[in-house]
Amino acid sequence: MRRIFFLFAATFLAGLSPLHAETLPLPDGVVAFDSPAGEALFLGAEARQDYFQLSMHFVTQDNPAFCGPASMAMVLNAIGAPRPASKMTLGLGLFDQTNVFTPATEAVKPSADILKAGMTLDEFGGMLKAHDLTVEVRHAGETSLDDFRKVAAQTLEDGDRFIVVNYLRKAIGQEAGGHISPLGAYDEDTDRFLILDVTRYKYPPVWVGAAALYDAMNTPDSDNGGKTRGYVVVGR
Amino acid sequence: MRRIFFLFAATFLAGLSPLHAETLPLPDGVVAFDSPAGEALFLGAEARQDYFQLSMHFVTQDNPAFCGPASMAMVLNAIGAPRPASKMTLGLGLFDQTNVFTPATEAVKPSADILKAGMTLDEFGGMLKAHDLTVEVRHAGETSLDDFRKVAAQTLEDGDRFIVVNYLRKAIGQEAGGHISPLGAYDEDTDRFLILDVTRYKYPPVWVGAAALYDAMNTPDSDNGGKTRGYVVVGR
Ligand SMILES: [Ca+2]
Ligand SMILES: [Ca+2]
Ligand SMILES: [Ca+2]
Ligand SMILES: [Ca+2]
């Protein structure tokens, strides 16, 4: 019933917004990347260096539990980590949502378990560490909005680190549970971050207020012993 | 031997360019999207409306012959064509490089044959028509640089059409054969187009001069009876 309602709502509201004809309606206070306002925010963003590297590797999560592996693939490609060989032209490879799993990441959490239940913030950080990256995991409850904003804005503008957020969708008015996606940019004038949402069948990338995003990270994760969600800063 | 040489060259030159550590070196005259010059071109581009919709659906071709299906999936998602149902959350779907194939597209060219040999410009246009879109196919030899530039710049700035180019990579100094990818933007000051190259394991998106791109389209395609390559403008 719930499913049918949302499908109906999506179909109905889609008529009002041809560009997102097949995604869910966005809640108030969240700005779509591909709207006039969203585009203007990007063009006037004070920190957007990471967008260019990440957007080149933007992917859709392969299944409803794989927001973490999708975000991992984007960051590993963007950061220039050595890529797995493949059968592509000249043997050139890319990280994807299959080859991000290695014996070292399986020891953190088996991919079969991630397929069933996704991953927590700590598991996500552990998976990136298993790829020999430098990882800082921050639970929202152990930091503050001001610290998050400062770290995130700096990371988005530097050349060698990326930031990925773990937040509760319903806290920003979206459907519905815990989610993981990289940040792409920060607009200081409106105090908004751009989330490169890997659930591309569901929502476009969105600009969300820093406080709203922080509050959505500062929510307890029952899969993680009630610890709050938060963010990961990753470098080489 | 050729394969080994290019692998070696890629590995060697990669050391000079950490951001593209795992892709091939770019030829002179082509500007990477994620370079300071490439980013500045985007921020100052005179036509870039299509970039926002297409970048949200940017994908990597699934195999060496699937530049066409990858470009189709991007355009079908960006243009808001009704999406196939899926097992994703709420049943929401997206076009991908499997479900772009329908009985109507199989009648144009079977996917099994595309897997072996890719597709020509006319076949690419036919596949999009089979999705009930409005399609104009233009062979470069039947038009001119000035006409291409005008049509492409207009299309990149309007809200309801997209343009996809079919060109010979080696004509712009890349490896190597015929290729298909959407355009994302046009910078009038430098007369360059941004190609959202779907071979993301091989090259970043690049800014290419309009004349160089036109010349690379104005090349005979032996798979298409010697007709020249060119471009497709697609609308709903
Ligand atoms: Ca600003
Ligand atoms: Ca950064
Ligand atoms: Ca310009
Ligand atoms: Ca357009």
Tab-separated table of C-alpha atoms and ligand atoms in Angstrom:
chain	number	residue	atom	x	y	z
A	1	MET	CA	0.000	0.000	0.000
A	2	ARG	CA	2.780	2.340	0.935
A	3	ARG	CA	4.601	1.359	-2.211
A	4	ILE	CA	1.551	1.985	-4.346
A	5	PHE	CA	0.967	5.355	-2.770
A	6	PHE	CA	4.469	6.559	-3.504
A	7	LEU	CA	4.387	5.266	-7.035
A	8	PHE	CA	1.150	7.123	-7.579
A	9	ALA	CA	2.444	10.292	-5.955
A	10	ALA	CA	5.599	10.160	-8.045
A	11	THR	CA	3.640	9.677	-11.240
A	12	PHE	CA	1.181	12.399	-10.427
A	13	LEU	CA	3.674	15.030	-9.347
A	14	ALA	CA	5.965	14.133	-12.216
A	15	GLY	CA	3.566	15.918	-14.530
A	16	LEU	CA	4.484	19.176	-12.858
A	17	SER	CA	8.217	18.769	-13.350
A	18	PRO	CA	9.160	17.262	-16.700
A	19	LEU	CA	12.884	17.170	-15.938
A	20	HIS	CA	12.316	14.754	-13.072
A	21	ALA	CA	9.463	12.956	-14.718
A	22	GLU	CA	10.542	9.606	-13.356
A	23	THR	CA	12.061	10.457	-9.976
A	24	LEU	CA	10.331	11.269	-6.695
A	25	PRO	CA	9.163	14.819	-5.917
A	26	LEU	CA	11.691	16.775	-3.903
A	27	PRO	CA	10.806	18.100	-0.441
A	28	ASP	CA	10.719	21.812	0.277
A	29	GLY	CA	14.057	23.344	1.130
A	30	VAL	CA	16.062	21.035	-1.105
A	31	VAL	CA	17.206	22.355	-4.501
A	32	ALA	CA	17.713	20.074	-7.529
A	33	PHE	CA	21.098	20.386	-9.251
A	34	ASP	CA	19.441	20.582	-12.675
A	35	SER	CA	17.043	23.414	-11.818
A	36	PRO	CA	17.767	27.086	-12.588
A	37	ALA	CA	18.404	27.691	-8.873
A	38	GLY	CA	20.595	24.587	-8.561
A	39	GLU	CA	22.663	25.514	-11.582
A	40	ALA	CA	23.154	29.062	-10.298
A	41	LEU	CA	24.300	27.684	-6.944
A	42	PHE	CA	26.905	25.561	-8.695
A	43	LEU	CA	28.198	28.412	-10.840
A	44	GLY	CA	28.520	30.612	-7.742
A	45	ALA	CA	29.786	27.920	-5.355
A	46	GLU	CA	32.734	28.876	-3.159
A	47	ALA	CA	34.038	25.270	-2.977
A	48	ARG	CA	33.527	22.897	-5.882
A	49	GLN	CA	36.912	21.424	-6.781
A	50	ASP	CA	35.836	17.899	-5.852
A	51	TYR	CA	32.768	18.103	-8.071
A	52	PHE	CA	34.836	17.989	-11.246
A	53	GLN	CA	36.689	14.784	-10.303
A	54	LEU	CA	33.641	13.069	-8.786
A	55	SER	CA	31.125	13.952	-11.507
A	56	MET	CA	33.369	12.206	-14.049
A	57	HIS	CA	32.801	9.012	-12.078
A	58	PHE	CA	29.194	9.525	-11.008
A	59	VAL	CA	27.334	6.200	-10.891
A	60	THR	CA	23.957	4.780	-9.919
A	61	GLN	CA	23.951	2.271	-7.068
A	62	ASP	CA	23.515	-1.240	-8.479
A	63	ASN	CA	20.863	-2.269	-5.970
A	64	PRO	CA	18.953	-0.715	-3.056
A	65	ALA	CA	21.669	-1.600	-0.491
A	66	PHE	CA	24.717	-0.470	-2.464
A	67	CYS	CA	24.914	3.278	-1.775
A	68	GLY	CA	28.179	2.520	0.053
A	69	PRO	CA	29.904	0.502	-2.684
A	70	ALA	CA	28.738	3.053	-5.305
A	71	SER	CA	30.214	5.914	-3.250
A	72	MET	CA	33.424	3.897	-2.766
A	73	ALA	CA	33.800	3.360	-6.521
A	74	MET	CA	33.350	7.084	-7.192
A	75	VAL	CA	35.937	8.100	-4.597
A	76	LEU	CA	38.470	5.426	-5.569
A	77	ASN	CA	38.274	6.502	-9.226
A	78	ALA	CA	38.329	10.216	-8.434
A	79	ILE	CA	41.255	9.957	-6.027
A	80	GLY	CA	43.373	8.092	-8.574
A	81	ALA	CA	43.777	4.841	-6.622
A	82	PRO	CA	45.387	2.095	-8.747
A	83	ARG	CA	42.587	0.562	-10.766
A	84	PRO	CA	41.863	-3.141	-11.189
A	85	ALA	CA	42.735	-4.566	-14.612
A	86	SER	CA	39.807	-5.364	-16.883
A	87	LYS	CA	38.888	-6.715	-20.285
A	88	MET	CA	38.267	-3.184	-21.561
A	89	THR	CA	40.283	-1.588	-24.366
A	90	LEU	CA	44.039	-1.667	-23.664
A	91	GLY	CA	43.292	-3.460	-20.397
A	92	LEU	CA	42.314	-0.156	-18.787
A	93	GLY	CA	40.075	-0.504	-15.749
A	94	LEU	CA	37.818	1.468	-13.430
A	95	PHE	CA	36.473	0.764	-9.987
A	96	ASP	CA	32.886	-0.428	-10.065
A	97	GLN	CA	30.445	-1.936	-7.568
A	98	THR	CA	31.906	-5.410	-8.027
A	99	ASN	CA	35.656	-4.879	-8.010
A	100	VAL	CA	35.636	-2.493	-5.020
A	101	PHE	CA	35.379	-5.718	-3.006
A	102	THR	CA	38.755	-7.274	-2.213
A	103	PRO	CA	39.911	-9.855	0.339
A	104	ALA	CA	40.778	-6.910	2.595
A	105	THR	CA	37.301	-5.345	2.321
A	106	GLU	CA	35.610	-8.752	2.741
A	107	ALA	CA	37.380	-8.969	6.103
A	108	VAL	CA	35.758	-5.649	7.117
A	109	LYS	CA	32.285	-6.740	5.981
A	110	PRO	CA	31.455	-9.420	3.435
A	111	SER	CA	29.852	-8.069	0.271
A	112	ALA	CA	27.041	-10.616	0.689
A	113	ASP	CA	26.131	-8.971	4.007
A	114	ILE	CA	26.317	-5.484	2.474
A	115	LEU	CA	23.904	-6.661	-0.227
A	116	LYS	CA	21.428	-7.564	2.519
A	117	ALA	CA	21.863	-4.662	4.913
A	118	GLY	CA	24.121	-1.974	3.470
A	119	MET	CA	26.893	-0.611	5.655
A	120	THR	CA	27.337	1.708	8.608
A	121	LEU	CA	29.572	4.775	8.719
A	122	ASP	CA	32.308	2.820	10.519
A	123	GLU	CA	32.110	-0.037	8.042
A	124	PHE	CA	32.278	2.419	5.155
A	125	GLY	CA	35.414	3.978	6.640
A	126	GLY	CA	36.877	0.529	7.220
A	127	MET	CA	36.252	-0.489	3.604
A	128	LEU	CA	38.145	2.571	2.338
A	129	LYS	CA	41.016	1.914	4.770
A	130	ALA	CA	41.161	-1.608	3.351
A	131	HIS	CA	42.048	0.086	0.029
A	132	ASP	CA	45.091	1.683	1.714
A	133	LEU	CA	43.580	5.149	1.834
A	134	THR	CA	43.858	7.644	4.679
A	135	VAL	CA	40.439	7.824	6.302
A	136	GLU	CA	38.949	9.994	9.029
A	137	VAL	CA	35.573	8.855	10.334
A	138	ARG	CA	33.526	11.456	12.223
A	139	HIS	CA	30.247	10.707	13.946
A	140	ALA	CA	28.041	13.795	13.956
A	141	GLY	CA	27.402	13.423	17.690
A	142	GLU	CA	31.117	13.792	18.386
A	143	THR	CA	31.516	16.961	16.351
A	144	SER	CA	29.404	20.076	15.616
A	145	LEU	CA	27.709	21.842	12.734
A	146	ASP	CA	30.484	24.451	12.653
A	147	ASP	CA	33.234	21.842	12.591
A	148	PHE	CA	31.461	19.823	9.913
A	149	ARG	CA	30.931	22.885	7.734
A	150	LYS	CA	34.572	23.933	8.051
A	151	VAL	CA	36.033	20.481	7.367
A	152	ALA	CA	33.630	19.815	4.502
A	153	ALA	CA	34.215	23.161	2.774
A	154	GLN	CA	37.995	22.757	3.059
A	155	THR	CA	37.869	19.203	1.760
A	156	LEU	CA	35.674	20.180	-1.201
A	157	GLU	CA	38.192	22.766	-2.314
A	158	ASP	CA	41.478	20.921	-1.747
A	159	GLY	CA	42.985	18.757	-4.440
A	160	ASP	CA	43.606	15.472	-2.719
A	161	ARG	CA	40.760	14.602	-0.340
A	162	PHE	CA	37.059	13.807	-0.696
A	163	ILE	CA	34.154	13.780	1.749
A	164	VAL	CA	31.304	11.277	1.898
A	165	VAL	CA	28.248	11.725	4.130
A	166	ASN	CA	26.071	9.150	5.900
A	167	TYR	CA	22.671	10.628	6.771
A	168	LEU	CA	19.045	9.761	7.399
A	169	ARG	CA	17.060	10.630	4.289
A	170	LYS	CA	13.742	11.223	6.045
A	171	ALA	CA	15.388	13.937	8.171
A	172	ILE	CA	15.701	16.019	4.986
A	173	GLY	CA	12.258	14.998	3.763
A	174	GLN	CA	13.341	12.253	1.380
A	175	GLU	CA	12.407	8.571	1.167
A	176	ALA	CA	13.519	7.330	3.689
A	177	GLY	CA	16.306	5.391	5.470
A	178	GLY	CA	20.038	5.735	6.103
A	179	HIS	CA	22.037	6.699	3.023
A	180	ILE	CA	25.621	7.266	1.874
A	181	SER	CA	26.784	9.587	-0.935
A	182	PRO	CA	29.716	11.910	-1.718
A	183	LEU	CA	29.517	15.697	-1.426
A	184	GLY	CA	30.455	17.671	-4.535
A	185	ALA	CA	30.371	21.378	-3.659
A	186	TYR	CA	29.571	24.047	-1.074
A	187	ASP	CA	27.858	27.394	-1.572
A	188	GLU	CA	28.834	29.730	1.222
A	189	ASP	CA	26.250	32.425	0.470
A	190	THR	CA	23.335	30.066	1.032
A	191	ASP	CA	25.236	27.659	3.346
A	192	ARG	CA	24.290	24.659	1.192
A	193	PHE	CA	26.124	21.480	0.233
A	194	LEU	CA	25.642	19.563	-3.013
A	195	ILE	CA	25.028	15.839	-2.450
A	196	LEU	CA	25.939	13.672	-5.456
A	197	ASP	CA	23.197	11.189	-4.597
A	198	VAL	CA	24.042	7.758	-6.023
A	199	THR	CA	20.371	6.697	-6.041
A	200	ARG	CA	20.002	8.334	-9.421
A	201	TYR	CA	16.751	6.498	-10.211
A	202	LYS	CA	15.175	8.157	-7.184
A	203	TYR	CA	16.505	11.705	-6.820
A	204	PRO	CA	18.696	14.154	-8.720
A	205	PRO	CA	21.790	15.580	-6.986
A	206	VAL	CA	20.491	18.103	-4.448
A	207	TRP	CA	21.643	21.227	-2.623
A	208	VAL	CA	20.830	20.823	1.080
A	209	GLY	CA	21.329	23.340	3.875
A	210	ALA	CA	24.363	22.650	6.079
A	211	ALA	CA	22.273	22.570	9.267
A	212	ALA	CA	19.683	20.238	7.743
A	213	LEU	CA	22.421	17.912	6.518
A	214	TYR	CA	24.194	17.991	9.866
A	215	ASP	CA	20.938	17.194	11.667
A	216	ALA	CA	20.307	14.304	9.258
A	217	MET	CA	23.797	12.946	10.070
A	218	ASN	CA	23.244	13.521	13.803
A	219	THR	CA	20.750	10.636	14.008
A	220	PRO	CA	21.290	7.316	15.782
A	221	ASP	CA	22.006	4.295	13.587
A	222	SER	CA	20.511	1.154	15.132
A	223	ASP	CA	22.778	-0.955	12.896
A	224	ASN	CA	25.773	0.738	14.534
A	225	GLY	CA	24.945	0.338	18.234
A	226	GLY	CA	23.008	3.598	18.255
A	227	LYS	CA	26.034	5.682	17.325
A	228	THR	CA	25.204	8.695	15.192
A	229	ARG	CA	25.749	8.805	11.456
A	230	GLY	CA	28.307	11.311	10.167
A	231	TYR	CA	30.968	11.706	7.512
A	232	VAL	CA	34.231	10.318	6.214
A	233	VAL	CA	37.140	12.361	4.850
A	234	VAL	CA	39.344	10.267	2.598
A	235	GLY	CA	42.775	10.999	1.154
A	236	ARG	CA	45.647	9.044	-0.329
B	1	MET	CA	52.922	-5.403	-29.094
B	2	ARG	CA	50.802	-2.379	-29.829
B	3	ARG	CA	48.699	-3.126	-26.760
B	4	ILE	CA	51.801	-3.490	-24.595
B	5	PHE	CA	53.224	-0.245	-25.886
B	6	PHE	CA	50.124	1.712	-25.040
B	7	LEU	CA	49.850	0.152	-21.613
B	8	PHE	CA	53.441	1.108	-20.966
B	9	ALA	CA	52.979	4.624	-22.298
B	10	ALA	CA	49.885	5.095	-20.180
B	11	THR	CA	51.633	3.892	-17.048
B	12	PHE	CA	54.702	5.999	-17.686
B	13	LEU	CA	52.928	9.236	-18.535
B	14	ALA	CA	50.463	8.702	-15.712
B	15	GLY	CA	53.203	9.670	-13.292
B	16	LEU	CA	53.136	13.189	-14.710
B	17	SER	CA	49.397	13.692	-14.208
B	18	PRO	CA	48.082	12.306	-10.921
B	19	LEU	CA	44.454	13.182	-11.646
B	20	HIS	CA	44.434	10.919	-14.699
B	21	ALA	CA	46.752	8.349	-13.226
B	22	GLU	CA	44.898	5.501	-14.822
B	23	THR	CA	43.674	6.908	-18.122
B	24	LEU	CA	45.568	7.521	-21.356
B	25	PRO	CA	47.579	10.716	-21.888
B	26	LEU	CA	45.602	13.384	-23.727
B	27	PRO	CA	46.797	14.713	-27.078
B	28	ASP	CA	47.787	18.348	-27.532
B	29	GLY	CA	44.903	20.681	-28.256
B	30	VAL	CA	42.389	18.758	-26.162
B	31	VAL	CA	41.572	20.072	-22.663
B	32	ALA	CA	40.519	17.765	-19.810
B	33	PHE	CA	37.285	18.741	-18.037
B	34	ASP	CA	38.924	18.297	-14.625
B	35	SER	CA	41.927	20.533	-15.315
B	36	PRO	CA	42.082	24.203	-14.264
B	37	ALA	CA	41.631	25.206	-17.916
B	38	GLY	CA	38.768	22.748	-18.416
B	39	GLU	CA	36.961	23.916	-15.328
B	40	ALA	CA	37.337	27.560	-16.362
B	41	LEU	CA	35.927	26.743	-19.799
B	42	PHE	CA	32.871	25.195	-18.183
B	43	LEU	CA	32.286	28.097	-15.821
B	44	GLY	CA	32.511	30.525	-18.745
B	45	ALA	CA	30.676	28.400	-21.310
B	46	GLU	CA	28.064	30.185	-23.407
B	47	ALA	CA	25.923	27.024	-23.831
B	48	ARG	CA	25.838	24.383	-21.109
B	49	GLN	CA	22.195	23.688	-20.290
B	50	ASP	CA	22.417	20.086	-21.479
B	51	TYR	CA	25.428	19.401	-19.284
B	52	PHE	CA	23.353	19.537	-16.113
B	53	GLN	CA	20.817	16.942	-17.252
B	54	LEU	CA	23.366	14.674	-18.921
B	55	SER	CA	26.009	14.742	-16.161
B	56	MET	CA	23.385	13.407	-13.734
B	57	HIS	CA	23.184	10.323	-15.943
B	58	PHE	CA	26.818	10.026	-17.018
B	59	VAL	CA	27.835	6.384	-17.369
B	60	THR	CA	30.780	4.279	-18.474
B	61	GLN	CA	30.209	2.057	-21.491
B	62	ASP	CA	29.809	-1.554	-20.336
B	63	ASN	CA	32.143	-3.006	-22.944
B	64	PRO	CA	34.400	-1.748	-25.755
B	65	ALA	CA	31.565	-1.776	-28.353
B	66	PHE	CA	28.857	-0.094	-26.275
B	67	CYS	CA	29.560	3.631	-26.686
B	68	GLY	CA	26.236	3.813	-28.538
B	69	PRO	CA	24.052	2.065	-25.929
B	70	ALA	CA	25.770	4.068	-23.148
B	71	SER	CA	25.032	7.334	-24.988
B	72	MET	CA	21.451	6.185	-25.575
B	73	ALA	CA	20.921	5.476	-21.873
B	74	MET	CA	22.222	8.939	-20.942
B	75	VAL	CA	19.987	10.721	-23.441
B	76	LEU	CA	16.877	8.669	-22.629
B	77	ASN	CA	17.286	9.401	-18.914
B	78	ALA	CA	18.144	13.063	-19.454
B	79	ILE	CA	15.256	13.692	-21.837
B	80	GLY	CA	12.733	12.186	-19.409
B	81	ALA	CA	11.577	9.292	-21.569
B	82	PRO	CA	9.329	6.862	-19.627
B	83	ARG	CA	11.683	4.564	-17.760
B	84	PRO	CA	11.501	0.770	-17.598
B	85	ALA	CA	10.293	-0.648	-14.288
B	86	SER	CA	12.929	-2.277	-12.111
B	87	LYS	CA	13.470	-4.051	-8.825
B	88	MET	CA	14.877	-0.875	-7.303
B	89	THR	CA	13.271	0.968	-4.388
B	90	LEU	CA	9.620	1.829	-5.077
B	91	GLY	CA	9.977	0.143	-8.446
B	92	LEU	CA	11.698	3.233	-9.836
B	93	GLY	CA	13.826	2.576	-12.883
B	94	LEU	CA	16.496	4.108	-15.077
B	95	PHE	CA	17.674	3.357	-18.577
B	96	ASP	CA	20.879	1.340	-18.618
B	97	GLN	CA	22.901	-0.509	-21.241
B	98	THR	CA	20.667	-3.563	-21.021
B	99	ASN	CA	17.143	-2.163	-20.956
B	100	VAL	CA	17.753	0.348	-23.782
B	101	PHE	CA	17.242	-2.676	-26.014
B	102	THR	CA	13.615	-3.331	-26.883
B	103	PRO	CA	11.892	-5.351	-29.594
B	104	ALA	CA	11.771	-2.133	-31.630
B	105	THR	CA	15.525	-1.478	-31.277
B	106	GLU	CA	16.355	-5.145	-31.961
B	107	ALA	CA	14.602	-4.690	-35.308
B	108	VAL	CA	16.976	-1.805	-36.094
B	109	LYS	CA	20.075	-3.758	-35.070
B	110	PRO	CA	20.228	-6.746	-32.732
B	111	SER	CA	22.086	-6.047	-29.494
B	112	ALA	CA	24.209	-9.156	-30.133
B	113	ASP	CA	25.511	-7.540	-33.319
B	114	ILE	CA	26.151	-4.219	-31.545
B	115	LEU	CA	28.187	-6.127	-28.968
B	116	LYS	CA	30.409	-7.391	-31.779
B	117	ALA	CA	30.695	-4.308	-33.947
B	118	GLY	CA	29.117	-1.267	-32.302
B	119	MET	CA	26.778	0.867	-34.358
B	120	THR	CA	26.901	3.432	-37.138
B	121	LEU	CA	25.473	6.942	-37.011
B	122	ASP	CA	22.375	5.839	-38.931
B	123	GLU	CA	21.860	2.846	-36.667
B	124	PHE	CA	22.264	5.050	-33.599
B	125	GLY	CA	19.604	7.420	-34.924
B	126	GLY	CA	17.357	4.464	-35.733
B	127	MET	CA	17.695	3.070	-32.211
B	128	LEU	CA	16.571	6.396	-30.715
B	129	LYS	CA	13.661	6.612	-33.165
B	130	ALA	CA	12.656	3.147	-31.985
B	131	HIS	CA	12.172	4.751	-28.559
B	132	ASP	CA	9.611	7.140	-30.102
B	133	LEU	CA	11.910	10.157	-29.972
B	134	THR	CA	12.259	12.828	-32.641
B	135	VAL	CA	15.625	12.305	-34.280
B	136	GLU	CA	17.620	14.243	-36.862
B	137	VAL	CA	20.633	12.429	-38.278
B	138	ARG	CA	23.256	14.618	-39.975
B	139	HIS	CA	26.259	13.233	-41.787
B	140	ALA	CA	29.145	15.694	-41.608
B	141	GLY	CA	29.738	15.448	-45.352
B	142	GLU	CA	26.210	16.746	-45.996
B	143	THR	CA	26.564	19.760	-43.744
B	144	SER	CA	29.336	22.214	-42.801
B	145	LEU	CA	31.383	23.309	-39.808
B	146	ASP	CA	29.316	26.493	-39.524
B	147	ASP	CA	26.018	24.629	-39.610
B	148	PHE	CA	27.234	22.041	-37.094
B	149	ARG	CA	28.466	24.732	-34.706
B	150	LYS	CA	25.176	26.634	-34.921
B	151	VAL	CA	22.934	23.593	-34.465
B	152	ALA	CA	25.086	22.170	-31.669
B	153	ALA	CA	25.305	25.417	-29.703
B	154	GLN	CA	21.530	25.954	-30.001
B	155	THR	CA	20.798	22.386	-28.946
B	156	LEU	CA	23.150	22.596	-25.948
B	157	GLU	CA	21.303	25.620	-24.641
B	158	ASP	CA	17.702	24.642	-25.292
B	159	GLY	CA	15.696	22.716	-22.751
B	160	ASP	CA	14.326	19.810	-24.708
B	161	ARG	CA	16.878	18.461	-27.171
B	162	PHE	CA	20.274	16.786	-26.895
B	163	ILE	CA	23.109	16.248	-29.371
B	164	VAL	CA	25.290	13.156	-29.714
B	165	VAL	CA	28.383	13.038	-31.944
B	166	ASN	CA	29.892	10.159	-33.901
B	167	TYR	CA	33.550	10.826	-34.709
B	168	LEU	CA	36.870	9.163	-35.427
B	169	ARG	CA	38.990	9.297	-32.280
B	170	LYS	CA	42.350	9.216	-34.037
B	171	ALA	CA	41.439	12.388	-35.940
B	172	ILE	CA	41.610	14.259	-32.623
B	173	GLY	CA	44.712	12.370	-31.494
B	174	GLN	CA	42.964	9.794	-29.317
B	175	GLU	CA	42.995	5.979	-29.377
B	176	ALA	CA	41.632	5.220	-31.977
B	177	GLY	CA	38.472	4.151	-33.835
B	178	GLY	CA	34.950	5.428	-34.395
B	179	HIS	CA	33.212	6.616	-31.273
B	180	ILE	CA	29.844	7.929	-30.035
B	181	SER	CA	29.252	10.257	-27.051
B	182	PRO	CA	26.955	13.149	-26.095
B	183	LEU	CA	28.055	16.781	-26.109
B	184	GLY	CA	27.590	18.684	-22.847
B	185	ALA	CA	28.570	22.311	-23.472
B	186	TYR	CA	30.000	24.912	-25.872
B	187	ASP	CA	32.438	27.700	-25.137
B	188	GLU	CA	32.074	30.394	-27.748
B	189	ASP	CA	35.232	32.341	-26.840
B	190	THR	CA	37.508	29.393	-27.590
B	191	ASP	CA	35.106	27.687	-30.034
B	192	ARG	CA	35.290	24.402	-28.135
B	193	PHE	CA	32.740	21.691	-27.375
B	194	LEU	CA	32.723	19.487	-24.282
B	195	ILE	CA	32.436	15.770	-25.113
B	196	LEU	CA	31.017	13.673	-22.269
B	197	ASP	CA	33.094	10.677	-23.333
B	198	VAL	CA	31.443	7.463	-22.138
B	199	THR	CA	34.750	5.544	-22.237
B	200	ARG	CA	35.474	6.798	-18.743
B	201	TYR	CA	38.179	4.182	-18.132
B	202	LYS	CA	40.145	5.622	-21.051
B	203	TYR	CA	39.698	9.404	-21.144
B	204	PRO	CA	38.133	12.170	-19.048
B	205	PRO	CA	35.501	14.423	-20.648
B	206	VAL	CA	37.369	16.752	-23.010
B	207	TRP	CA	37.009	20.162	-24.593
B	208	VAL	CA	37.727	19.853	-28.332
B	209	GLY	CA	37.873	22.620	-30.914
B	210	ALA	CA	34.775	22.837	-33.127
B	211	ALA	CA	36.811	22.485	-36.334
B	212	ALA	CA	38.763	19.492	-35.001
B	213	LEU	CA	35.535	17.814	-33.936
B	214	TYR	CA	33.861	18.543	-37.260
B	215	ASP	CA	36.849	17.130	-39.141
B	216	ALA	CA	36.741	14.005	-36.939
B	217	MET	CA	33.048	13.586	-37.828
B	218	ASN	CA	33.753	14.280	-41.502
B	219	THR	CA	35.473	10.918	-41.942
B	220	PRO	CA	34.167	7.935	-43.946
B	221	ASP	CA	32.747	5.020	-41.965
B	222	SER	CA	33.465	1.735	-43.744
B	223	ASP	CA	30.737	0.081	-41.644
B	224	ASN	CA	28.250	2.553	-43.130
B	225	GLY	CA	28.998	2.230	-46.845
B	226	GLY	CA	31.655	4.934	-46.655
B	227	LYS	CA	29.196	7.602	-45.556
B	228	THR	CA	30.701	10.169	-43.235
B	229	ARG	CA	30.164	10.147	-39.474
B	230	GLY	CA	28.267	13.081	-37.982
B	231	TYR	CA	25.771	13.891	-35.301
B	232	VAL	CA	22.242	13.239	-34.063
B	233	VAL	CA	19.893	15.807	-32.528
B	234	VAL	CA	17.247	14.145	-30.418
B	235	GLY	CA	14.073	15.566	-28.905
B	236	ARG	CA	10.804	14.249	-27.520
C	1	CA	CA	28.148	31.546	-3.722
C	2	CA	CA	39.051	17.717	-2.189
C	3	CA	CA	33.125	31.641	-22.681
C	4	CA	CA	19.271	20.949	-25.095
